[in-house]
């Protein structure tokens, strides 16, 4: 079974769910908006520049999970999905997923954003397999720290290789769709890399190497 791998943020979504989660917390009064937004924006700028300290960022973004009970977090998730994520799901992204589904490909979303934020999104998109940055858990509560290797840059390849070893799948003929320079290590590892509404660095690399460049935006 051929793999069809998809980045999530700014690929299947017309926005970044990770950064948007921070904005959601600010706008709904669940954090100190001035301080939190400044840090959230700074981390996102580092991400876009390809120089994010991913462990520091995960400690920042997961801290609120550790001090909030599960029932309240579930309520926040539902609100976030309804008000923030649903409006930025790309119809052409859903069509592309359907195209690969109809071809009997194995669909996988692989994202640097943590599982708390992205699991409901993958479920909404009908993609059963999600490889994401993991949130630490202890005694049924979030620890506020990343667990394992963050699914970011080269870590995305590491996490994928772990999943391949566990499941018996392989990268023969695999596709990977992404918008980001941060995903160059994985794009270089697959037979069919596709740049989707790419940032400037990825666009230049894709044009240089003859990779397809597509848009899923209206």
C-alpha positions as CSV (number, residue, x, y, z in Angstrom):
1,X,0.0,0.0,0.0
2,X,1.4,3.3,-1.1
3,X,1.7,6.1,1.5
4,X,0.2,9.5,1.0
5,X,1.8,11.7,3.7
6,X,0.3,15.2,4.5
7,X,1.6,18.1,6.5
8,X,-1.3,19.8,8.2
9,X,-0.7,23.5,8.9
10,X,-0.8,25.7,5.9
11,X,-1.1,22.6,3.8
12,X,-4.5,21.0,4.4
13,X,-5.5,24.1,6.5
14,X,-5.5,27.7,5.4
15,X,-3.6,28.6,8.6
16,X,-1.4,27.2,11.4
17,X,-3.4,25.3,14.0
18,X,-0.5,25.6,16.5
19,X,-0.3,29.4,16.4
20,X,-4.1,29.6,16.1
21,X,-4.5,27.6,19.3
22,X,-2.4,30.3,21.1
23,X,-4.5,33.0,19.6
24,X,-7.7,31.2,20.7
25,X,-6.4,31.1,24.3
26,X,-5.7,34.8,24.1
27,X,-9.0,35.8,22.6
28,X,-11.1,33.7,24.9
29,X,-9.3,35.1,28.0
30,X,-7.8,31.8,29.1
31,X,-4.3,33.3,29.3
32,X,-2.7,36.8,29.8
33,X,-3.2,37.9,26.2
34,X,-0.4,40.5,26.0
35,X,2.3,38.3,27.4
36,X,1.2,35.0,25.8
37,X,0.6,36.5,22.3
38,X,4.1,38.1,22.3
39,X,5.7,34.8,23.1
40,X,3.4,32.9,20.7
41,X,4.2,35.2,17.8
42,X,7.9,35.1,18.5
43,X,8.0,31.3,18.5
44,X,6.0,31.3,15.2
45,X,8.4,33.7,13.6
46,X,11.2,31.4,14.6
47,X,9.3,28.5,13.1
48,X,8.8,30.3,9.8
49,X,12.5,31.2,9.7
50,X,13.4,27.5,10.3
51,X,15.1,28.1,13.6
52,X,12.5,27.2,16.2
53,X,13.7,25.8,19.6
54,X,11.0,23.1,19.4
55,X,11.5,21.8,23.0
56,X,11.2,25.3,24.4
57,X,8.1,26.0,22.3
58,X,6.4,22.7,23.3
59,X,7.1,23.5,27.0
60,X,5.4,26.9,26.4
61,X,2.4,25.6,24.5
62,X,1.8,22.5,26.6
63,X,2.1,24.2,30.0
64,X,-1.6,25.2,30.0
65,X,-2.6,21.5,29.4
66,X,-0.9,20.5,32.6
67,X,-2.9,22.9,34.8
68,X,-6.3,22.3,33.2
69,X,-8.6,19.3,33.9
70,X,-9.6,16.9,31.1
71,X,-13.3,17.9,31.0
72,X,-12.4,21.6,30.5
73,X,-9.8,20.8,27.9
74,X,-12.3,18.8,25.9
75,X,-14.7,21.8,26.0
76,X,-12.0,24.0,24.7
77,X,-11.1,21.6,22.0
78,X,-14.7,21.5,20.7
79,X,-14.9,25.3,20.8
80,X,-11.6,25.6,19.0
81,X,-12.6,23.1,16.3
82,X,-16.0,24.8,15.7
83,X,-14.8,28.5,15.7
84,X,-11.2,28.3,14.5
85,X,-10.5,25.2,12.6
86,X,-13.6,24.4,10.6
87,X,-13.5,27.8,8.8
88,X,-9.9,27.1,7.6
89,X,-10.3,23.5,6.3
90,X,-9.5,23.7,2.6
91,X,-12.0,22.1,0.3
92,X,-9.2,21.3,-2.2
93,X,-7.3,19.7,0.6
94,X,-10.2,17.4,1.4
95,X,-10.5,16.6,-2.3
96,X,-6.9,15.7,-2.5
97,X,-7.3,13.4,0.5
98,X,-10.3,11.8,-1.3
99,X,-8.3,11.3,-4.4
100,X,-5.6,9.3,-2.6
101,X,-8.3,7.5,-0.6
102,X,-9.9,6.4,-3.8
103,X,-6.5,5.2,-5.1
104,X,-6.3,2.9,-2.0
105,X,-3.4,4.8,-0.6
106,X,-2.7,4.9,3.1
107,X,-3.3,8.4,4.4
108,X,-1.1,9.8,7.1
109,X,-1.0,13.3,8.6
110,X,2.4,14.0,9.9
111,X,2.8,17.3,11.8
112,X,5.0,19.2,14.2
113,X,1.9,20.4,16.1
114,X,1.1,18.5,19.2
115,X,-1.5,15.7,19.3
116,X,-3.8,17.5,21.7
117,X,-4.4,20.2,19.0
118,X,-4.3,17.9,15.9
119,X,-6.0,14.7,16.9
120,X,-9.5,16.2,16.5
121,X,-8.5,17.8,13.2
122,X,-7.2,14.5,11.8
123,X,-10.5,12.8,12.9
124,X,-12.5,15.6,11.2
125,X,-10.6,15.0,8.0
126,X,-11.1,11.3,8.2
127,X,-7.4,10.4,8.5
128,X,-6.9,7.6,10.9
129,X,-3.1,7.7,11.2
130,X,-1.7,10.8,12.8
131,X,2.0,11.2,13.6
132,X,2.4,14.3,15.8
133,X,4.5,15.8,18.5
134,X,3.5,13.9,21.6
135,X,2.3,15.4,24.9
136,X,3.7,14.0,28.1
137,X,1.2,12.2,30.3
138,X,1.4,11.0,33.9
139,X,-1.5,9.6,36.0
140,X,-4.0,10.7,33.4
141,X,-2.9,14.3,33.3
142,X,-0.6,16.2,30.9
143,X,2.8,16.9,32.3
144,X,3.3,20.1,30.2
145,X,6.4,18.7,28.5
146,X,7.0,17.0,25.2
147,X,7.3,13.2,25.1
148,X,9.8,11.5,22.8
149,X,11.2,13.1,19.7
150,X,9.4,16.2,18.5
151,X,7.9,15.7,15.1
152,X,9.8,18.7,13.6
153,X,12.4,19.0,10.8
154,X,14.6,15.9,11.0
155,X,12.6,14.6,13.9
156,X,9.7,14.2,11.5
157,X,11.8,11.7,9.6
158,X,12.8,9.9,12.8
159,X,9.2,9.6,13.9
160,X,8.1,8.4,10.5
161,X,10.8,5.8,10.4
162,X,9.7,4.6,13.9
163,X,6.1,4.2,12.6
164,X,7.3,2.4,9.5
165,X,9.2,-0.1,11.6
166,X,6.2,-0.6,13.8
167,X,3.7,-1.1,11.0
168,X,5.6,-2.7,8.2
169,X,4.8,0.1,5.7
170,X,7.5,1.5,3.5
171,X,8.2,4.6,1.4
172,X,8.0,2.9,-2.0
173,X,6.3,5.4,-4.3
174,X,5.3,7.6,-1.3
175,X,3.9,11.1,-1.6
176,X,4.5,13.9,0.8
177,X,2.7,17.2,0.6
178,X,4.0,20.2,2.6
179,X,4.2,24.0,2.5
180,X,7.3,24.4,4.7
181,X,11.0,24.7,4.5
182,X,11.1,22.8,7.8
183,X,9.9,19.7,6.0
184,X,12.7,19.5,3.5
185,X,14.3,16.5,5.3
186,X,11.1,14.4,4.7
187,X,10.4,15.8,1.3
188,X,13.9,14.7,0.3
189,X,13.1,11.2,1.6
190,X,10.1,10.4,-0.5
191,X,9.7,9.5,-4.2
192,X,7.0,12.1,-4.8
193,X,7.6,15.3,-2.9
194,X,5.0,18.0,-3.6
195,X,5.2,21.6,-2.5
196,X,1.8,23.0,-1.5
197,X,1.4,26.8,-1.4
198,X,5.1,26.8,-0.3
199,X,7.1,29.4,1.6
200,X,9.8,31.1,-0.3
201,X,12.6,28.7,0.6
202,X,10.6,25.6,-0.2
203,X,9.3,27.2,-3.5
204,X,12.9,27.9,-4.6
205,X,14.0,24.4,-3.7
206,X,11.1,22.8,-5.4
207,X,11.7,24.8,-8.6
208,X,15.4,24.0,-8.5
209,X,14.7,20.2,-8.1
210,X,11.8,20.0,-10.4
211,X,9.3,19.1,-7.7
212,X,5.6,19.8,-8.4
213,X,4.3,23.0,-6.9
214,X,0.5,23.1,-6.3
215,X,-2.1,25.3,-4.6
216,X,-5.0,24.1,-2.4
217,X,-6.2,27.6,-1.8
218,X,-9.4,28.9,-3.5
